[in-house]
Amino acid sequence: MTQATAAPPRAARTAPASVEDRAVKRRRVLDILDARGRDSLLLTTHTALTWYLDGSRVHISLAGDPVAAVLVDRDGDHLVTFNNEAGRIAAEELPAGVSLHSVPWYGNLHEAAAAVGRSAAAAGQGPLVEADVASELRAARQQLLPGESARYALLSGELAALMTDVLSRARPDTTEFELVSRLAGRVVAAGAEPLVLLCNGSSRSGFRHPLATHSPIGRRAMTVVCARRDGLVANITRWVRFDAGTPQERDAESRIAAVEADIFDATVPGARLDRIFTEIKTAYVRHGFGEDQWEQHHQGGPAGYAGRDPRVTASATDTVVLNQTFTWNPSGPAVKIEDTVQLTESGLQVLTVDPRWPVSTVNGLQRPATLQL
């Protein structure tokens, strides 16, 4: 009788943080402190923490607050977490050069983090908080570094591939819950977190944010997935149908892709988000959707460490930069298009791509068509 060979142990989790990339991010934050004449900044939101730590996981509940806070001080970086999280974070999530402090699980995380910095205490003032420098932090996150770009492209490609795998096996009697549960399983198996899972079958196509139900998808369905890994959030929408579609549907699909193409054309270095927003509103009219369509659903915006960072509106004055990522999502009645893209020196690069998915060429760029089964 032969002895069974033990399966090799799985690789231990290590934070993806790059020493070089973290040094750039620290310099960006120190520049904010210099401009404000302050000595420390307290980071408390998931978006800011995962960006600054370069991909560390700082959550337990997807619906809860982070279980860590970071004080960026002129003397160094200090991560404060609860005592029941400290061991795991030290072993799996703590980047090199970050000091770890713990407080009791019932303690006040933010108060403890604000008190660890020596330079702030010496100056007799508390640290800046994120709300004080929200626009500056957002600007610091805009331009992805090479390591971040590589991780984002990998996640986005995997997300597009699993969408193809799951949707190509759908049938008219597949329920919306069945479809999103299959997608959720694949997302988690990829080491990511499903932040948004939407689905509407043909009976619910009027809803633009359709949480799944037990309804069969019928002749046509839309699915939306937003998945997070190493802090970065990739977003994608795909459509599937089981007939050739009506002329009205095919026409609407073509026109919404033309709206998106106009948005892409407006997404260039130096453009301001509020001016892109103006272009979005005129693009709907230009392509026959009516001047009120932009009011029926948000239009997307920059992406990265938040699903949208920020959503584009008339009051968003951020300036577009190279290597920034975006997810625009124009929509109309029973039609929508959405991918995660990055603005590179050679133009927009679509990240959520699977070569197996059917495409059409719109303004020189391959865009997803409806998968017909």
PDB file of C-alpha atoms in Angstrom, residues 77-343:
ATOM      1  CA  ASP A  77       3.907  55.480   8.556  1.00  0.00           C
ATOM      2  CA  HIS A  78       1.931  54.043  11.478  1.00  0.00           C
ATOM      3  CA  LEU A  79      -0.854  51.475  11.034  1.00  0.00           C
ATOM      4  CA  VAL A  80      -3.203  51.057  13.974  1.00  0.00           C
ATOM      5  CA  THR A  81      -5.607  48.130  14.163  1.00  0.00           C
ATOM      6  CA  PHE A  82      -7.584  46.162  16.730  1.00  0.00           C
ATOM      7  CA  ASN A  83      -5.817  43.520  18.804  1.00  0.00           C
ATOM      8  CA  ASN A  84      -7.795  40.700  17.200  1.00  0.00           C
ATOM      9  CA  GLU A  85      -6.666  41.818  13.719  1.00  0.00           C
ATOM     10  CA  ALA A  86      -3.022  42.656  14.431  1.00  0.00           C
ATOM     11  CA  GLY A  87      -1.562  39.172  14.007  1.00  0.00           C
ATOM     12  CA  ARG A  88      -3.117  38.572  10.603  1.00  0.00           C
ATOM     13  CA  ILE A  89      -2.295  42.050   9.352  1.00  0.00           C
ATOM     14  CA  ALA A  90       1.312  41.694  10.506  1.00  0.00           C
ATOM     15  CA  ALA A  91       1.641  38.337   8.758  1.00  0.00           C
ATOM     16  CA  GLU A  92      -0.246  39.024   5.533  1.00  0.00           C
ATOM     17  CA  GLU A  93      -0.994  42.688   4.904  1.00  0.00           C
ATOM     18  CA  LEU A  94       1.658  44.927   6.462  1.00  0.00           C
ATOM     19  CA  PRO A  95       3.982  46.566   3.924  1.00  0.00           C
ATOM     20  CA  ALA A  96       7.658  46.925   4.727  1.00  0.00           C
ATOM     21  CA  GLY A  97       8.527  50.054   6.663  1.00  0.00           C
ATOM     22  CA  VAL A  98       5.088  50.528   8.247  1.00  0.00           C
ATOM     23  CA  SER A  99       4.940  50.472  12.058  1.00  0.00           C
ATOM     24  CA  LEU A 100       2.145  48.371  13.549  1.00  0.00           C
ATOM     25  CA  HIS A 101       0.207  49.437  16.664  1.00  0.00           C
ATOM     26  CA  SER A 102      -2.798  47.721  18.213  1.00  0.00           C
ATOM     27  CA  VAL A 103      -5.674  48.794  20.429  1.00  0.00           C
ATOM     28  CA  PRO A 104      -8.273  46.661  22.220  1.00  0.00           C
ATOM     29  CA  TRP A 105     -11.096  45.493  19.981  1.00  0.00           C
ATOM     30  CA  TYR A 106     -13.439  47.812  21.910  1.00  0.00           C
ATOM     31  CA  GLY A 107     -11.147  50.839  21.606  1.00  0.00           C
ATOM     32  CA  ASN A 108     -11.430  53.936  19.425  1.00  0.00           C
ATOM     33  CA  LEU A 109      -9.339  53.241  16.344  1.00  0.00           C
ATOM     34  CA  HIS A 110      -9.159  56.790  15.004  1.00  0.00           C
ATOM     35  CA  GLU A 111      -8.311  58.393  18.335  1.00  0.00           C
ATOM     36  CA  ALA A 112      -5.537  55.869  18.870  1.00  0.00           C
ATOM     37  CA  ALA A 113      -4.141  56.418  15.388  1.00  0.00           C
ATOM     38  CA  ALA A 114      -4.163  60.191  15.786  1.00  0.00           C
ATOM     39  CA  ALA A 115      -2.111  59.865  18.965  1.00  0.00           C
ATOM     40  CA  VAL A 116       0.798  57.769  17.678  1.00  0.00           C
ATOM     41  CA  GLY A 117       2.527  60.467  15.648  1.00  0.00           C
ATOM     42  CA  ARG A 118       5.378  62.218  17.403  1.00  0.00           C
ATOM     43  CA  SER A 119       5.613  65.258  15.122  1.00  0.00           C
ATOM     44  CA  ALA A 120       1.908  66.142  15.477  1.00  0.00           C
ATOM     45  CA  ALA A 121       2.055  65.808  19.247  1.00  0.00           C
ATOM     46  CA  ALA A 122       5.193  67.948  19.431  1.00  0.00           C
ATOM     47  CA  ALA A 123       3.510  70.682  17.415  1.00  0.00           C
ATOM     48  CA  GLY A 124       0.502  70.609  19.736  1.00  0.00           C
ATOM     49  CA  GLN A 125      -1.991  69.908  16.974  1.00  0.00           C
ATOM     50  CA  GLY A 126      -3.795  66.857  15.728  1.00  0.00           C
ATOM     51  CA  PRO A 127      -3.338  65.416  12.252  1.00  0.00           C
ATOM     52  CA  LEU A 128      -5.128  66.489   9.135  1.00  0.00           C
ATOM     53  CA  VAL A 129      -8.080  64.229   8.354  1.00  0.00           C
ATOM     54  CA  GLU A 130      -9.082  63.011   4.920  1.00  0.00           C
ATOM     55  CA  ALA A 131     -11.974  65.437   4.580  1.00  0.00           C
ATOM     56  CA  ASP A 132      -9.502  68.311   4.881  1.00  0.00           C
ATOM     57  CA  VAL A 133      -7.592  67.218   1.771  1.00  0.00           C
ATOM     58  CA  ALA A 134     -10.100  65.093  -0.159  1.00  0.00           C
ATOM     59  CA  SER A 135      -9.355  66.639  -3.561  1.00  0.00           C
ATOM     60  CA  GLU A 136      -5.580  66.480  -3.022  1.00  0.00           C
ATOM     61  CA  LEU A 137      -5.734  62.803  -2.083  1.00  0.00           C
ATOM     62  CA  ARG A 138      -7.893  62.062  -5.098  1.00  0.00           C
ATOM     63  CA  ALA A 139      -5.327  63.759  -7.322  1.00  0.00           C
ATOM     64  CA  ALA A 140      -2.573  61.715  -5.685  1.00  0.00           C
ATOM     65  CA  ARG A 141      -4.411  58.496  -6.601  1.00  0.00           C
ATOM     66  CA  GLN A 142      -5.141  59.427 -10.214  1.00  0.00           C
ATOM     67  CA  GLN A 143      -1.961  58.369 -11.977  1.00  0.00           C
ATOM     68  CA  LEU A 144      -1.469  54.652 -11.469  1.00  0.00           C
ATOM     69  CA  LEU A 145       2.073  53.412 -11.001  1.00  0.00           C
ATOM     70  CA  PRO A 146       3.417  50.473 -13.073  1.00  0.00           C
ATOM     71  CA  GLY A 147       2.755  47.843 -10.409  1.00  0.00           C
ATOM     72  CA  GLU A 148      -0.803  49.068  -9.906  1.00  0.00           C
ATOM     73  CA  SER A 149      -1.462  49.173 -13.638  1.00  0.00           C
ATOM     74  CA  ALA A 150      -0.269  45.575 -14.018  1.00  0.00           C
ATOM     75  CA  ARG A 151      -2.457  44.342 -11.147  1.00  0.00           C
ATOM     76  CA  TYR A 152      -5.464  46.241 -12.487  1.00  0.00           C
ATOM     77  CA  ALA A 153      -5.060  44.871 -15.997  1.00  0.00           C
ATOM     78  CA  LEU A 154      -4.766  41.315 -14.645  1.00  0.00           C
ATOM     79  CA  LEU A 155      -7.901  41.624 -12.512  1.00  0.00           C
ATOM     80  CA  SER A 156      -9.850  43.259 -15.342  1.00  0.00           C
ATOM     81  CA  GLY A 157      -8.896  40.565 -17.833  1.00  0.00           C
ATOM     82  CA  GLU A 158      -9.843  37.798 -15.407  1.00  0.00           C
ATOM     83  CA  LEU A 159     -13.180  39.494 -14.719  1.00  0.00           C
ATOM     84  CA  ALA A 160     -13.965  39.715 -18.432  1.00  0.00           C
ATOM     85  CA  ALA A 161     -13.044  36.041 -18.894  1.00  0.00           C
ATOM     86  CA  LEU A 162     -15.233  34.790 -16.083  1.00  0.00           C
ATOM     87  CA  MET A 163     -18.131  36.834 -17.442  1.00  0.00           C
ATOM     88  CA  THR A 164     -17.701  35.024 -20.753  1.00  0.00           C
ATOM     89  CA  ASP A 165     -17.509  31.638 -19.047  1.00  0.00           C
ATOM     90  CA  VAL A 166     -20.647  32.156 -16.980  1.00  0.00           C
ATOM     91  CA  LEU A 167     -22.841  33.982 -19.491  1.00  0.00           C
ATOM     92  CA  SER A 168     -22.056  31.601 -22.343  1.00  0.00           C
ATOM     93  CA  ARG A 169     -23.631  28.833 -20.247  1.00  0.00           C
ATOM     94  CA  ALA A 170     -26.790  30.768 -19.427  1.00  0.00           C
ATOM     95  CA  ARG A 171     -30.180  29.633 -20.678  1.00  0.00           C
ATOM     96  CA  PRO A 172     -33.557  31.406 -20.847  1.00  0.00           C
ATOM     97  CA  ASP A 173     -34.761  29.537 -17.743  1.00  0.00           C
ATOM     98  CA  THR A 174     -31.653  30.464 -15.736  1.00  0.00           C
ATOM     99  CA  THR A 175     -32.769  32.754 -12.941  1.00  0.00           C
ATOM    100  CA  GLU A 176     -31.128  36.070 -12.171  1.00  0.00           C
ATOM    101  CA  PHE A 177     -30.003  34.780  -8.763  1.00  0.00           C
ATOM    102  CA  GLU A 178     -28.485  31.691 -10.356  1.00  0.00           C
ATOM    103  CA  LEU A 179     -26.534  33.831 -12.782  1.00  0.00           C
ATOM    104  CA  VAL A 180     -25.103  36.230 -10.214  1.00  0.00           C
ATOM    105  CA  SER A 181     -24.322  33.414  -7.774  1.00  0.00           C
ATOM    106  CA  ARG A 182     -22.184  31.745 -10.436  1.00  0.00           C
ATOM    107  CA  LEU A 183     -20.443  35.034 -11.098  1.00  0.00           C
ATOM    108  CA  ALA A 184     -19.888  35.601  -7.371  1.00  0.00           C
ATOM    109  CA  GLY A 185     -18.317  32.174  -6.976  1.00  0.00           C
ATOM    110  CA  ARG A 186     -15.898  32.816  -9.804  1.00  0.00           C
ATOM    111  CA  VAL A 187     -14.979  36.257  -8.486  1.00  0.00           C
ATOM    112  CA  VAL A 188     -14.221  34.887  -5.006  1.00  0.00           C
ATOM    113  CA  ALA A 189     -12.258  31.969  -6.490  1.00  0.00           C
ATOM    114  CA  ALA A 190     -10.101  34.553  -8.263  1.00  0.00           C
ATOM    115  CA  GLY A 191      -9.186  36.055  -4.890  1.00  0.00           C
ATOM    116  CA  ALA A 192     -11.410  39.084  -5.400  1.00  0.00           C
ATOM    117  CA  GLU A 193     -14.430  40.521  -3.640  1.00  0.00           C
ATOM    118  CA  PRO A 194     -17.749  40.969  -5.475  1.00  0.00           C
ATOM    119  CA  LEU A 195     -18.789  44.490  -4.524  1.00  0.00           C
ATOM    120  CA  VAL A 196     -21.667  44.815  -7.004  1.00  0.00           C
ATOM    121  CA  LEU A 197     -23.684  42.041  -8.673  1.00  0.00           C
ATOM    122  CA  LEU A 198     -26.619  43.114 -10.832  1.00  0.00           C
ATOM    123  CA  CYS A 199     -28.818  41.253 -13.275  1.00  0.00           C
ATOM    124  CA  ASN A 200     -32.033  41.942 -15.128  1.00  0.00           C
ATOM    125  CA  GLY A 201     -33.788  39.503 -17.386  1.00  0.00           C
ATOM    126  CA  SER A 202     -36.158  40.522 -20.151  1.00  0.00           C
ATOM    127  CA  SER A 203     -39.053  41.054 -17.706  1.00  0.00           C
ATOM    128  CA  ARG A 204     -37.065  43.663 -15.708  1.00  0.00           C
ATOM    129  CA  SER A 205     -35.094  45.432 -18.420  1.00  0.00           C
ATOM    130  CA  GLY A 206     -36.404  48.852 -17.388  1.00  0.00           C
ATOM    131  CA  PHE A 207     -34.321  48.914 -14.201  1.00  0.00           C
ATOM    132  CA  ARG A 208     -30.841  50.396 -14.472  1.00  0.00           C
ATOM    133  CA  HIS A 209     -29.639  49.160 -11.080  1.00  0.00           C
ATOM    134  CA  PRO A 210     -31.339  45.739 -11.048  1.00  0.00           C
ATOM    135  CA  LEU A 211     -30.626  43.678  -7.955  1.00  0.00           C
ATOM    136  CA  ALA A 212     -31.213  40.030  -8.864  1.00  0.00           C
ATOM    137  CA  THR A 213     -34.481  38.199  -8.246  1.00  0.00           C
ATOM    138  CA  HIS A 214     -35.727  34.655  -8.741  1.00  0.00           C
ATOM    139  CA  SER A 215     -37.103  35.620 -12.187  1.00  0.00           C
ATOM    140  CA  PRO A 216     -35.832  33.635 -15.185  1.00  0.00           C
ATOM    141  CA  ILE A 217     -33.739  35.821 -17.453  1.00  0.00           C
ATOM    142  CA  GLY A 218     -35.888  35.012 -20.499  1.00  0.00           C
ATOM    143  CA  ARG A 219     -34.838  36.065 -23.990  1.00  0.00           C
ATOM    144  CA  ARG A 220     -32.353  38.797 -22.990  1.00  0.00           C
ATOM    145  CA  ALA A 221     -30.367  39.793 -19.905  1.00  0.00           C
ATOM    146  CA  MET A 222     -27.835  42.286 -18.592  1.00  0.00           C
ATOM    147  CA  THR A 223     -25.247  41.498 -15.913  1.00  0.00           C
ATOM    148  CA  VAL A 224     -23.014  43.939 -14.050  1.00  0.00           C
ATOM    149  CA  VAL A 225     -20.051  43.011 -11.847  1.00  0.00           C
ATOM    150  CA  CYS A 226     -17.750  45.274  -9.834  1.00  0.00           C
ATOM    151  CA  ALA A 227     -14.931  43.227  -8.304  1.00  0.00           C
ATOM    152  CA  ARG A 228     -12.119  44.345  -5.996  1.00  0.00           C
ATOM    153  CA  ARG A 229      -8.690  42.789  -5.556  1.00  0.00           C
ATOM    154  CA  ASP A 230      -5.671  44.365  -3.869  1.00  0.00           C
ATOM    155  CA  GLY A 231      -7.830  47.453  -3.382  1.00  0.00           C
ATOM    156  CA  LEU A 232      -8.472  48.029  -7.092  1.00  0.00           C
ATOM    157  CA  VAL A 233     -12.052  47.837  -8.398  1.00  0.00           C
ATOM    158  CA  ALA A 234     -12.783  46.615 -11.926  1.00  0.00           C
ATOM    159  CA  ASN A 235     -16.248  47.246 -13.426  1.00  0.00           C
ATOM    160  CA  ILE A 236     -17.962  45.551 -16.346  1.00  0.00           C
ATOM    161  CA  THR A 237     -21.407  45.205 -17.964  1.00  0.00           C
ATOM    162  CA  ARG A 238     -22.326  42.491 -20.449  1.00  0.00           C
ATOM    163  CA  TRP A 239     -25.498  41.515 -22.319  1.00  0.00           C
ATOM    164  CA  VAL A 240     -26.687  38.114 -23.523  1.00  0.00           C
ATOM    165  CA  ARG A 241     -29.715  37.144 -25.587  1.00  0.00           C
ATOM    166  CA  PHE A 242     -31.235  34.028 -27.119  1.00  0.00           C
ATOM    167  CA  ASP A 243     -32.589  35.452 -30.369  1.00  0.00           C
ATOM    168  CA  ALA A 244     -31.453  37.973 -32.940  1.00  0.00           C
ATOM    169  CA  GLY A 245     -32.881  40.910 -31.010  1.00  0.00           C
ATOM    170  CA  THR A 246     -35.402  43.412 -32.252  1.00  0.00           C
ATOM    171  CA  PRO A 247     -34.435  46.167 -34.688  1.00  0.00           C
ATOM    172  CA  GLN A 248     -35.088  48.677 -31.922  1.00  0.00           C
ATOM    173  CA  GLU A 249     -32.715  46.865 -29.536  1.00  0.00           C
ATOM    174  CA  ARG A 250     -29.943  46.615 -32.099  1.00  0.00           C
ATOM    175  CA  ASP A 251     -30.343  50.281 -32.989  1.00  0.00           C
ATOM    176  CA  ALA A 252     -30.218  51.338 -29.328  1.00  0.00           C
ATOM    177  CA  GLU A 253     -27.092  49.216 -28.759  1.00  0.00           C
ATOM    178  CA  SER A 254     -25.389  50.924 -31.670  1.00  0.00           C
ATOM    179  CA  ARG A 255     -26.363  54.400 -30.497  1.00  0.00           C
ATOM    180  CA  ILE A 256     -25.267  53.885 -26.877  1.00  0.00           C
ATOM    181  CA  ALA A 257     -21.890  52.683 -28.143  1.00  0.00           C
ATOM    182  CA  ALA A 258     -21.678  55.913 -30.147  1.00  0.00           C
ATOM    183  CA  VAL A 259     -22.382  57.919 -26.982  1.00  0.00           C
ATOM    184  CA  GLU A 260     -19.575  56.063 -25.252  1.00  0.00           C
ATOM    185  CA  ALA A 261     -17.234  56.727 -28.175  1.00  0.00           C
ATOM    186  CA  ASP A 262     -17.860  60.456 -27.798  1.00  0.00           C
ATOM    187  CA  ILE A 263     -17.055  60.203 -24.084  1.00  0.00           C
ATOM    188  CA  PHE A 264     -13.846  58.347 -24.886  1.00  0.00           C
ATOM    189  CA  ASP A 265     -12.882  61.075 -27.359  1.00  0.00           C
ATOM    190  CA  ALA A 266     -13.361  63.668 -24.621  1.00  0.00           C
ATOM    191  CA  THR A 267     -11.227  61.707 -22.118  1.00  0.00           C
ATOM    192  CA  VAL A 268      -7.826  63.191 -22.874  1.00  0.00           C
ATOM    193  CA  PRO A 269      -4.987  64.503 -20.686  1.00  0.00           C
ATOM    194  CA  GLY A 270      -5.794  67.955 -19.363  1.00  0.00           C
ATOM    195  CA  ALA A 271      -9.567  67.645 -19.793  1.00  0.00           C
ATOM    196  CA  ARG A 272     -11.672  68.616 -16.800  1.00  0.00           C
ATOM    197  CA  LEU A 273     -14.354  66.230 -15.591  1.00  0.00           C
ATOM    198  CA  ASP A 274     -17.086  68.869 -15.587  1.00  0.00           C
ATOM    199  CA  ARG A 275     -16.383  69.571 -19.254  1.00  0.00           C
ATOM    200  CA  ILE A 276     -16.500  65.863 -20.068  1.00  0.00           C
ATOM    201  CA  PHE A 277     -19.837  65.812 -18.269  1.00  0.00           C
ATOM    202  CA  THR A 278     -21.091  68.544 -20.591  1.00  0.00           C
ATOM    203  CA  GLU A 279     -19.986  66.439 -23.566  1.00  0.00           C
ATOM    204  CA  ILE A 280     -21.832  63.427 -22.142  1.00  0.00           C
ATOM    205  CA  LYS A 281     -25.099  65.372 -22.010  1.00  0.00           C
ATOM    206  CA  THR A 282     -24.764  66.579 -25.598  1.00  0.00           C
ATOM    207  CA  ALA A 283     -23.744  63.094 -26.806  1.00  0.00           C
ATOM    208  CA  TYR A 284     -27.086  61.653 -25.670  1.00  0.00           C
ATOM    209  CA  VAL A 285     -28.932  64.227 -27.739  1.00  0.00           C
ATOM    210  CA  ARG A 286     -26.571  63.780 -30.688  1.00  0.00           C
ATOM    211  CA  HIS A 287     -27.331  60.068 -30.822  1.00  0.00           C
ATOM    212  CA  GLY A 288     -31.078  60.234 -30.384  1.00  0.00           C
ATOM    213  CA  PHE A 289     -31.592  59.440 -26.703  1.00  0.00           C
ATOM    214  CA  GLY A 290     -33.100  62.717 -25.584  1.00  0.00           C
ATOM    215  CA  GLU A 291     -31.690  65.425 -23.386  1.00  0.00           C
ATOM    216  CA  ASP A 292     -32.954  63.903 -20.116  1.00  0.00           C
ATOM    217  CA  GLN A 293     -31.189  60.526 -20.360  1.00  0.00           C
ATOM    218  CA  TRP A 294     -28.155  61.620 -18.377  1.00  0.00           C
ATOM    219  CA  GLU A 295     -30.496  62.245 -15.439  1.00  0.00           C
ATOM    220  CA  GLN A 296     -31.734  58.648 -15.346  1.00  0.00           C
ATOM    221  CA  HIS A 297     -28.469  57.091 -14.126  1.00  0.00           C
ATOM    222  CA  HIS A 298     -24.965  58.195 -13.134  1.00  0.00           C
ATOM    223  CA  GLN A 299     -22.467  58.315 -15.986  1.00  0.00           C
ATOM    224  CA  GLY A 300     -19.374  56.832 -14.334  1.00  0.00           C
ATOM    225  CA  GLY A 301     -16.019  58.536 -14.063  1.00  0.00           C
ATOM    226  CA  PRO A 302     -12.462  57.832 -12.921  1.00  0.00           C
ATOM    227  CA  ALA A 303     -11.971  54.392 -11.382  1.00  0.00           C
ATOM    228  CA  GLY A 304      -9.280  52.618  -9.387  1.00  0.00           C
ATOM    229  CA  TYR A 305      -9.379  52.269  -5.599  1.00  0.00           C
ATOM    230  CA  ALA A 306     -13.058  53.217  -5.603  1.00  0.00           C
ATOM    231  CA  GLY A 307     -15.766  52.134  -8.012  1.00  0.00           C
ATOM    232  CA  ARG A 308     -15.830  55.750  -9.187  1.00  0.00           C
ATOM    233  CA  ASP A 309     -13.295  58.261  -7.893  1.00  0.00           C
ATOM    234  CA  PRO A 310     -15.384  60.458  -8.231  1.00  0.00           C
ATOM    235  CA  ARG A 311     -18.619  60.070 -10.152  1.00  0.00           C
ATOM    236  CA  VAL A 312     -18.595  62.733 -12.813  1.00  0.00           C
ATOM    237  CA  THR A 313     -20.968  65.669 -12.267  1.00  0.00           C
ATOM    238  CA  ALA A 314     -21.093  69.333 -13.187  1.00  0.00           C
ATOM    239  CA  SER A 315     -19.210  70.119  -9.964  1.00  0.00           C
ATOM    240  CA  ALA A 316     -16.319  67.684 -10.530  1.00  0.00           C
ATOM    241  CA  THR A 317     -13.353  69.780 -11.642  1.00  0.00           C
ATOM    242  CA  ASP A 318     -10.572  67.150 -11.465  1.00  0.00           C
ATOM    243  CA  THR A 319      -8.204  67.147 -14.431  1.00  0.00           C
ATOM    244  CA  VAL A 320      -7.529  63.989 -16.457  1.00  0.00           C
ATOM    245  CA  VAL A 321      -3.948  62.674 -16.427  1.00  0.00           C
ATOM    246  CA  LEU A 322      -2.032  59.926 -18.238  1.00  0.00           C
ATOM    247  CA  ASN A 323      -2.220  56.426 -16.755  1.00  0.00           C
ATOM    248  CA  GLN A 324      -5.509  57.274 -15.078  1.00  0.00           C
ATOM    249  CA  THR A 325      -8.286  54.676 -15.231  1.00  0.00           C
ATOM    250  CA  PHE A 326     -11.972  55.207 -15.950  1.00  0.00           C
ATOM    251  CA  THR A 327     -15.272  53.403 -16.084  1.00  0.00           C
ATOM    252  CA  TRP A 328     -17.844  55.312 -18.087  1.00  0.00           C
ATOM    253  CA  ASN A 329     -21.320  53.760 -18.198  1.00  0.00           C
ATOM    254  CA  PRO A 330     -23.760  55.565 -20.491  1.00  0.00           C
ATOM    255  CA  SER A 331     -27.208  53.993 -20.530  1.00  0.00           C
ATOM    256  CA  GLY A 332     -30.616  54.362 -22.116  1.00  0.00           C
ATOM    257  CA  PRO A 333     -33.910  52.508 -21.908  1.00  0.00           C
ATOM    258  CA  ALA A 334     -32.960  48.777 -21.771  1.00  0.00           C
ATOM    259  CA  VAL A 335     -29.419  49.461 -22.981  1.00  0.00           C
ATOM    260  CA  LYS A 336     -26.067  50.119 -21.322  1.00  0.00           C
ATOM    261  CA  ILE A 337     -22.333  49.767 -22.042  1.00  0.00           C
ATOM    262  CA  GLU A 338     -19.488  49.642 -19.494  1.00  0.00           C
ATOM    263  CA  ASP A 339     -15.838  48.644 -19.337  1.00  0.00           C
ATOM    264  CA  THR A 340     -12.804  49.605 -17.289  1.00  0.00           C
ATOM    265  CA  VAL A 341     -10.218  51.484 -19.386  1.00  0.00           C
ATOM    266  CA  GLN A 342      -6.876  53.201 -18.889  1.00  0.00           C
ATOM    267  CA  LEU A 343      -5.631  56.331 -20.605  1.00  0.00           C
TER     268      LEU A 343
END
